[in-house]
Amino acid sequence: MKLVLKRSEEIMVPPFNFSMVEKGVYRSAHPCSLNFSFLSRLGLKTILYLGTDPYRPEYQQFASCESIELIHLGCNGYKEPFVDLPPDVLHRALSVVLDASRYPLLVHCDKGRNRTGCIIGCMRKLQGWATTSVLSEYEQFTKEKARLLDRQMLDLFDEDEFLSTVRESILSGKLQPPSWLPKLHFSNLSSLEPAL
């Protein structure tokens, strides 16, 4: 008996720098139309875009057809000497990433390296990863494009300060933390100072 393998009618092409981060969370570079059939198979509910350029029309049409919520938090990356990722944008992005009601979720910027790496790196710190492990993952995606200021931001990211900003949303149930986020963060929520 001869085994015959049939090639799929449709070739699946993931976006550049695509990876599963955790159950329900993916990362990549900016998808193009070649990637839409692949992304469609993920059943995405939300796409968080960190780039500064407006959405491309075909991307908006794809998201609309797939009933995907597009969240655009356009921001520049950490570039020397004076451009940084504003804290309010970082906190809004992390609030989206840590809300399981928005999963499956794709986080991307233009190349899927620096801005995406900073958001995912902060998420890893909230998971309890050691800074050296966070930086190692960041550098897997940035390679020679790693930025000193990104590394510094990841090193100095204060998990408790961030959690104090989302305290009320978590306690009221507006933000549904994912199962992979350590429970130790929630045991101390009632003792955190309210966000200013």
PDB file of C-alpha atoms in Angstrom:
ATOM      1  CA  MET A   1       0.000   0.000   0.000  1.00  0.00           C
ATOM      2  CA  LYS A   2       1.326   3.407  -0.967  1.00  0.00           C
ATOM      3  CA  LEU A   3       0.894   6.405   1.329  1.00  0.00           C
ATOM      4  CA  VAL A   4      -0.076   9.535  -0.571  1.00  0.00           C
ATOM      5  CA  LEU A   5       0.268  12.867   1.158  1.00  0.00           C
ATOM      6  CA  LYS A   6      -1.861  15.646  -0.249  1.00  0.00           C
ATOM      7  CA  ARG A   7      -0.619  19.156  -0.104  1.00  0.00           C
ATOM      8  CA  SER A   8      -3.049  21.629   1.366  1.00  0.00           C
ATOM      9  CA  GLU A   9      -4.790  23.870  -1.139  1.00  0.00           C
ATOM     10  CA  GLU A  10      -3.651  26.831   0.879  1.00  0.00           C
ATOM     11  CA  ILE A  11      -0.088  27.415   2.024  1.00  0.00           C
ATOM     12  CA  MET A  12       0.123  28.792   5.569  1.00  0.00           C
ATOM     13  CA  VAL A  13       2.641  31.610   5.949  1.00  0.00           C
ATOM     14  CA  PRO A  14       3.081  33.018   9.455  1.00  0.00           C
ATOM     15  CA  PRO A  15       4.170  36.643   9.839  1.00  0.00           C
ATOM     16  CA  PHE A  16       7.881  37.354  10.297  1.00  0.00           C
ATOM     17  CA  ASN A  17       9.030  36.852  13.909  1.00  0.00           C
ATOM     18  CA  PHE A  18       5.844  34.921  14.735  1.00  0.00           C
ATOM     19  CA  SER A  19       5.818  32.947  17.961  1.00  0.00           C
ATOM     20  CA  MET A  20       3.409  31.702  20.586  1.00  0.00           C
ATOM     21  CA  VAL A  21       4.209  33.506  23.833  1.00  0.00           C
ATOM     22  CA  GLU A  22       1.735  31.770  26.137  1.00  0.00           C
ATOM     23  CA  LYS A  23      -1.586  30.031  25.682  1.00  0.00           C
ATOM     24  CA  GLY A  24      -3.742  32.593  23.877  1.00  0.00           C
ATOM     25  CA  VAL A  25      -0.946  35.147  23.292  1.00  0.00           C
ATOM     26  CA  TYR A  26       1.098  35.427  20.086  1.00  0.00           C
ATOM     27  CA  ARG A  27       3.692  37.894  18.817  1.00  0.00           C
ATOM     28  CA  SER A  28       4.918  38.858  15.357  1.00  0.00           C
ATOM     29  CA  ALA A  29       5.967  41.551  12.951  1.00  0.00           C
ATOM     30  CA  HIS A  30       3.283  43.490  11.079  1.00  0.00           C
ATOM     31  CA  PRO A  31       1.258  40.917   9.114  1.00  0.00           C
ATOM     32  CA  CYS A  32       0.722  41.287   5.382  1.00  0.00           C
ATOM     33  CA  SER A  33      -2.012  39.805   3.193  1.00  0.00           C
ATOM     34  CA  LEU A  34       0.112  36.692   2.635  1.00  0.00           C
ATOM     35  CA  ASN A  35      -0.277  35.948   6.380  1.00  0.00           C
ATOM     36  CA  PHE A  36      -4.065  36.340   6.632  1.00  0.00           C
ATOM     37  CA  SER A  37      -4.988  32.689   6.047  1.00  0.00           C
ATOM     38  CA  PHE A  38      -2.504  31.646   8.759  1.00  0.00           C
ATOM     39  CA  LEU A  39      -3.825  34.240  11.215  1.00  0.00           C
ATOM     40  CA  SER A  40      -7.384  33.228  10.418  1.00  0.00           C
ATOM     41  CA  ARG A  41      -6.636  29.730  11.730  1.00  0.00           C
ATOM     42  CA  LEU A  42      -5.644  31.191  15.117  1.00  0.00           C
ATOM     43  CA  GLY A  43      -9.179  32.461  15.726  1.00  0.00           C
ATOM     44  CA  LEU A  44      -7.866  35.801  16.967  1.00  0.00           C
ATOM     45  CA  LYS A  45     -10.173  37.940  19.054  1.00  0.00           C
ATOM     46  CA  THR A  46      -7.827  40.931  19.460  1.00  0.00           C
ATOM     47  CA  ILE A  47      -4.794  42.412  17.723  1.00  0.00           C
ATOM     48  CA  LEU A  48      -2.624  44.891  19.632  1.00  0.00           C
ATOM     49  CA  TYR A  49      -0.571  47.004  17.214  1.00  0.00           C
ATOM     50  CA  LEU A  50       2.311  49.052  18.652  1.00  0.00           C
ATOM     51  CA  GLY A  51       3.544  50.693  15.437  1.00  0.00           C
ATOM     52  CA  THR A  52       3.197  54.368  14.553  1.00  0.00           C
ATOM     53  CA  ASP A  53       1.886  53.941  11.003  1.00  0.00           C
ATOM     54  CA  PRO A  54      -1.879  53.757  10.474  1.00  0.00           C
ATOM     55  CA  TYR A  55      -3.484  50.404   9.732  1.00  0.00           C
ATOM     56  CA  ARG A  56      -3.271  49.324   6.125  1.00  0.00           C
ATOM     57  CA  PRO A  57      -6.730  49.116   4.449  1.00  0.00           C
ATOM     58  CA  GLU A  58      -6.401  45.393   3.631  1.00  0.00           C
ATOM     59  CA  TYR A  59      -5.462  44.718   7.279  1.00  0.00           C
ATOM     60  CA  GLN A  60      -8.530  46.583   8.526  1.00  0.00           C
ATOM     61  CA  GLN A  61     -10.701  44.670   6.078  1.00  0.00           C
ATOM     62  CA  PHE A  62      -9.228  41.334   7.202  1.00  0.00           C
ATOM     63  CA  ALA A  63      -9.838  42.188  10.877  1.00  0.00           C
ATOM     64  CA  SER A  64     -13.381  43.307  10.137  1.00  0.00           C
ATOM     65  CA  CYS A  65     -14.195  40.120   8.195  1.00  0.00           C
ATOM     66  CA  GLU A  66     -12.753  38.002  11.025  1.00  0.00           C
ATOM     67  CA  SER A  67     -14.482  40.068  13.781  1.00  0.00           C
ATOM     68  CA  ILE A  68     -11.101  40.907  15.333  1.00  0.00           C
ATOM     69  CA  GLU A  69     -10.833  43.957  17.581  1.00  0.00           C
ATOM     70  CA  LEU A  70      -7.913  46.151  16.511  1.00  0.00           C
ATOM     71  CA  ILE A  71      -6.198  48.149  19.255  1.00  0.00           C
ATOM     72  CA  HIS A  72      -3.638  50.646  17.993  1.00  0.00           C
ATOM     73  CA  LEU A  73      -1.302  52.044  20.648  1.00  0.00           C
ATOM     74  CA  GLY A  74       1.101  53.712  18.269  1.00  0.00           C
ATOM     75  CA  CYS A  75       4.385  54.434  19.965  1.00  0.00           C
ATOM     76  CA  ASN A  76       8.007  54.884  19.120  1.00  0.00           C
ATOM     77  CA  GLY A  77      10.502  52.457  20.555  1.00  0.00           C
ATOM     78  CA  TYR A  78      13.345  53.315  22.902  1.00  0.00           C
ATOM     79  CA  LYS A  79      15.782  55.077  20.621  1.00  0.00           C
ATOM     80  CA  GLU A  80      18.660  57.103  21.876  1.00  0.00           C
ATOM     81  CA  PRO A  81      18.901  59.794  22.960  1.00  0.00           C
ATOM     82  CA  PHE A  82      15.369  61.002  23.810  1.00  0.00           C
ATOM     83  CA  VAL A  83      12.640  58.696  22.484  1.00  0.00           C
ATOM     84  CA  ASP A  84      11.109  56.243  24.913  1.00  0.00           C
ATOM     85  CA  LEU A  85       8.034  54.087  25.357  1.00  0.00           C
ATOM     86  CA  PRO A  86       5.667  56.286  27.392  1.00  0.00           C
ATOM     87  CA  PRO A  87       4.641  54.659  30.695  1.00  0.00           C
ATOM     88  CA  ASP A  88       0.927  55.152  29.973  1.00  0.00           C
ATOM     89  CA  VAL A  89       1.263  53.306  26.641  1.00  0.00           C
ATOM     90  CA  LEU A  90       3.256  50.520  28.311  1.00  0.00           C
ATOM     91  CA  HIS A  91       0.600  50.152  31.009  1.00  0.00           C
ATOM     92  CA  ARG A  92      -2.298  50.217  28.520  1.00  0.00           C
ATOM     93  CA  ALA A  93      -0.566  47.594  26.362  1.00  0.00           C
ATOM     94  CA  LEU A  94       0.116  45.338  29.356  1.00  0.00           C
ATOM     95  CA  SER A  95      -3.493  45.727  30.498  1.00  0.00           C
ATOM     96  CA  VAL A  96      -4.586  44.360  27.111  1.00  0.00           C
ATOM     97  CA  VAL A  97      -2.033  41.517  27.197  1.00  0.00           C
ATOM     98  CA  LEU A  98      -3.056  40.495  30.719  1.00  0.00           C
ATOM     99  CA  ASP A  99      -6.796  40.441  29.985  1.00  0.00           C
ATOM    100  CA  ALA A 100      -7.712  36.858  29.117  1.00  0.00           C
ATOM    101  CA  SER A 101     -11.138  37.988  27.865  1.00  0.00           C
ATOM    102  CA  ARG A 102      -9.294  39.387  24.806  1.00  0.00           C
ATOM    103  CA  TYR A 103      -7.645  36.043  23.871  1.00  0.00           C
ATOM    104  CA  PRO A 104      -6.541  34.775  21.456  1.00  0.00           C
ATOM    105  CA  LEU A 105      -4.421  37.913  21.096  1.00  0.00           C
ATOM    106  CA  LEU A 106      -1.668  38.930  18.659  1.00  0.00           C
ATOM    107  CA  VAL A 107       0.838  41.600  19.752  1.00  0.00           C
ATOM    108  CA  HIS A 108       2.911  43.183  17.006  1.00  0.00           C
ATOM    109  CA  CYS A 109       4.842  46.233  15.920  1.00  0.00           C
ATOM    110  CA  ASP A 110       6.468  46.732  12.526  1.00  0.00           C
ATOM    111  CA  LYS A 111       9.284  44.164  12.757  1.00  0.00           C
ATOM    112  CA  GLY A 112       8.149  42.251  15.861  1.00  0.00           C
ATOM    113  CA  ARG A 113      11.374  43.060  17.652  1.00  0.00           C
ATOM    114  CA  ASN A 114      11.851  46.012  19.971  1.00  0.00           C
ATOM    115  CA  ARG A 115       8.427  47.406  20.960  1.00  0.00           C
ATOM    116  CA  THR A 116       6.836  43.961  20.932  1.00  0.00           C
ATOM    117  CA  GLY A 117       9.869  42.623  22.818  1.00  0.00           C
ATOM    118  CA  CYS A 118       9.493  45.280  25.520  1.00  0.00           C
ATOM    119  CA  ILE A 119       5.813  44.466  26.091  1.00  0.00           C
ATOM    120  CA  ILE A 120       6.443  40.715  26.139  1.00  0.00           C
ATOM    121  CA  GLY A 121       9.506  41.226  28.362  1.00  0.00           C
ATOM    122  CA  CYS A 122       7.435  43.125  30.933  1.00  0.00           C
ATOM    123  CA  MET A 123       4.841  40.357  30.759  1.00  0.00           C
ATOM    124  CA  ARG A 124       7.597  37.828  31.488  1.00  0.00           C
ATOM    125  CA  LYS A 125       8.704  39.837  34.515  1.00  0.00           C
ATOM    126  CA  LEU A 126       5.101  39.763  35.773  1.00  0.00           C
ATOM    127  CA  GLN A 127       5.305  35.975  35.366  1.00  0.00           C
ATOM    128  CA  GLY A 128       8.320  35.943  37.663  1.00  0.00           C
ATOM    129  CA  TRP A 129      11.036  35.383  35.048  1.00  0.00           C
ATOM    130  CA  ALA A 130      14.589  36.358  35.980  1.00  0.00           C
ATOM    131  CA  THR A 131      15.804  39.483  34.190  1.00  0.00           C
ATOM    132  CA  THR A 132      18.562  37.499  32.448  1.00  0.00           C
ATOM    133  CA  SER A 133      15.925  35.162  30.965  1.00  0.00           C
ATOM    134  CA  VAL A 134      13.741  38.108  29.922  1.00  0.00           C
ATOM    135  CA  LEU A 135      16.696  39.727  28.150  1.00  0.00           C
ATOM    136  CA  SER A 136      17.683  36.445  26.507  1.00  0.00           C
ATOM    137  CA  GLU A 137      14.212  36.073  24.966  1.00  0.00           C
ATOM    138  CA  TYR A 138      14.233  39.743  23.920  1.00  0.00           C
ATOM    139  CA  GLU A 139      17.570  39.238  22.149  1.00  0.00           C
ATOM    140  CA  GLN A 140      16.345  36.093  20.331  1.00  0.00           C
ATOM    141  CA  PHE A 141      13.963  38.332  18.385  1.00  0.00           C
ATOM    142  CA  THR A 142      16.023  41.527  18.136  1.00  0.00           C
ATOM    143  CA  LYS A 143      19.402  39.937  17.374  1.00  0.00           C
ATOM    144  CA  GLU A 144      21.807  42.732  16.326  1.00  0.00           C
ATOM    145  CA  LYS A 145      18.973  45.312  16.583  1.00  0.00           C
ATOM    146  CA  ALA A 146      18.756  45.028  20.395  1.00  0.00           C
ATOM    147  CA  ARG A 147      18.702  48.442  22.038  1.00  0.00           C
ATOM    148  CA  LEU A 148      20.446  49.413  25.239  1.00  0.00           C
ATOM    149  CA  LEU A 149      17.486  51.514  26.385  1.00  0.00           C
ATOM    150  CA  ASP A 150      15.107  48.581  25.856  1.00  0.00           C
ATOM    151  CA  ARG A 151      17.337  46.432  28.043  1.00  0.00           C
ATOM    152  CA  GLN A 152      17.475  49.139  30.676  1.00  0.00           C
ATOM    153  CA  MET A 153      13.682  49.551  30.669  1.00  0.00           C
ATOM    154  CA  LEU A 154      13.190  45.786  31.040  1.00  0.00           C
ATOM    155  CA  ASP A 155      15.692  45.696  33.905  1.00  0.00           C
ATOM    156  CA  LEU A 156      13.997  48.595  35.733  1.00  0.00           C
ATOM    157  CA  PHE A 157      10.360  47.610  35.082  1.00  0.00           C
ATOM    158  CA  ASP A 158       8.537  47.632  38.432  1.00  0.00           C
ATOM    159  CA  GLU A 159       5.929  44.862  38.557  1.00  0.00           C
ATOM    160  CA  ASP A 160       4.352  46.118  41.797  1.00  0.00           C
ATOM    161  CA  GLU A 161       3.968  49.638  40.444  1.00  0.00           C
ATOM    162  CA  PHE A 162       2.256  48.293  37.327  1.00  0.00           C
ATOM    163  CA  LEU A 163      -0.052  46.028  39.344  1.00  0.00           C
ATOM    164  CA  SER A 164      -1.080  49.016  41.469  1.00  0.00           C
ATOM    165  CA  THR A 165      -2.296  50.739  38.279  1.00  0.00           C
ATOM    166  CA  VAL A 166      -4.570  47.816  37.332  1.00  0.00           C
ATOM    167  CA  ARG A 167      -5.623  46.914  40.867  1.00  0.00           C
ATOM    168  CA  GLU A 168      -9.197  48.199  40.593  1.00  0.00           C
ATOM    169  CA  SER A 169      -9.715  46.623  37.171  1.00  0.00           C
ATOM    170  CA  ILE A 170      -8.655  43.221  38.510  1.00  0.00           C
ATOM    171  CA  LEU A 171     -10.674  43.486  41.728  1.00  0.00           C
ATOM    172  CA  SER A 172     -13.814  44.631  39.874  1.00  0.00           C
ATOM    173  CA  GLY A 173     -13.487  41.888  37.256  1.00  0.00           C
ATOM    174  CA  LYS A 174     -13.010  44.308  34.325  1.00  0.00           C
ATOM    175  CA  LEU A 175      -9.622  42.727  33.666  1.00  0.00           C
ATOM    176  CA  GLN A 176      -9.529  38.929  33.723  1.00  0.00           C
ATOM    177  CA  PRO A 177      -5.981  37.758  34.538  1.00  0.00           C
ATOM    178  CA  PRO A 178      -4.795  34.721  32.560  1.00  0.00           C
ATOM    179  CA  SER A 179      -4.227  31.398  34.286  1.00  0.00           C
ATOM    180  CA  TRP A 180      -0.490  31.531  33.520  1.00  0.00           C
ATOM    181  CA  LEU A 181       0.027  34.690  35.599  1.00  0.00           C
ATOM    182  CA  PRO A 182       1.316  33.727  39.073  1.00  0.00           C
ATOM    183  CA  LYS A 183      -1.371  33.937  41.746  1.00  0.00           C
ATOM    184  CA  LEU A 184       1.090  35.565  44.158  1.00  0.00           C
ATOM    185  CA  HIS A 185       0.413  38.858  42.384  1.00  0.00           C
ATOM    186  CA  PHE A 186      -3.254  38.719  43.352  1.00  0.00           C
ATOM    187  CA  SER A 187      -2.789  37.769  46.993  1.00  0.00           C
ATOM    188  CA  ASN A 188      -1.199  41.178  47.617  1.00  0.00           C
ATOM    189  CA  LEU A 189      -3.586  43.278  45.535  1.00  0.00           C
ATOM    190  CA  SER A 190      -5.754  44.380  48.417  1.00  0.00           C
ATOM    191  CA  SER A 191      -2.688  45.798  50.208  1.00  0.00           C
ATOM    192  CA  LEU A 192      -1.410  47.763  47.224  1.00  0.00           C
ATOM    193  CA  GLU A 193      -1.771  51.525  47.310  1.00  0.00           C
ATOM    194  CA  PRO A 194      -4.450  52.795  44.904  1.00  0.00           C
ATOM    195  CA  ALA A 195      -3.119  54.088  41.585  1.00  0.00           C
ATOM    196  CA  LEU A 196      -2.736  57.856  41.426  1.00  0.00           C
TER     197      LEU A 196
END
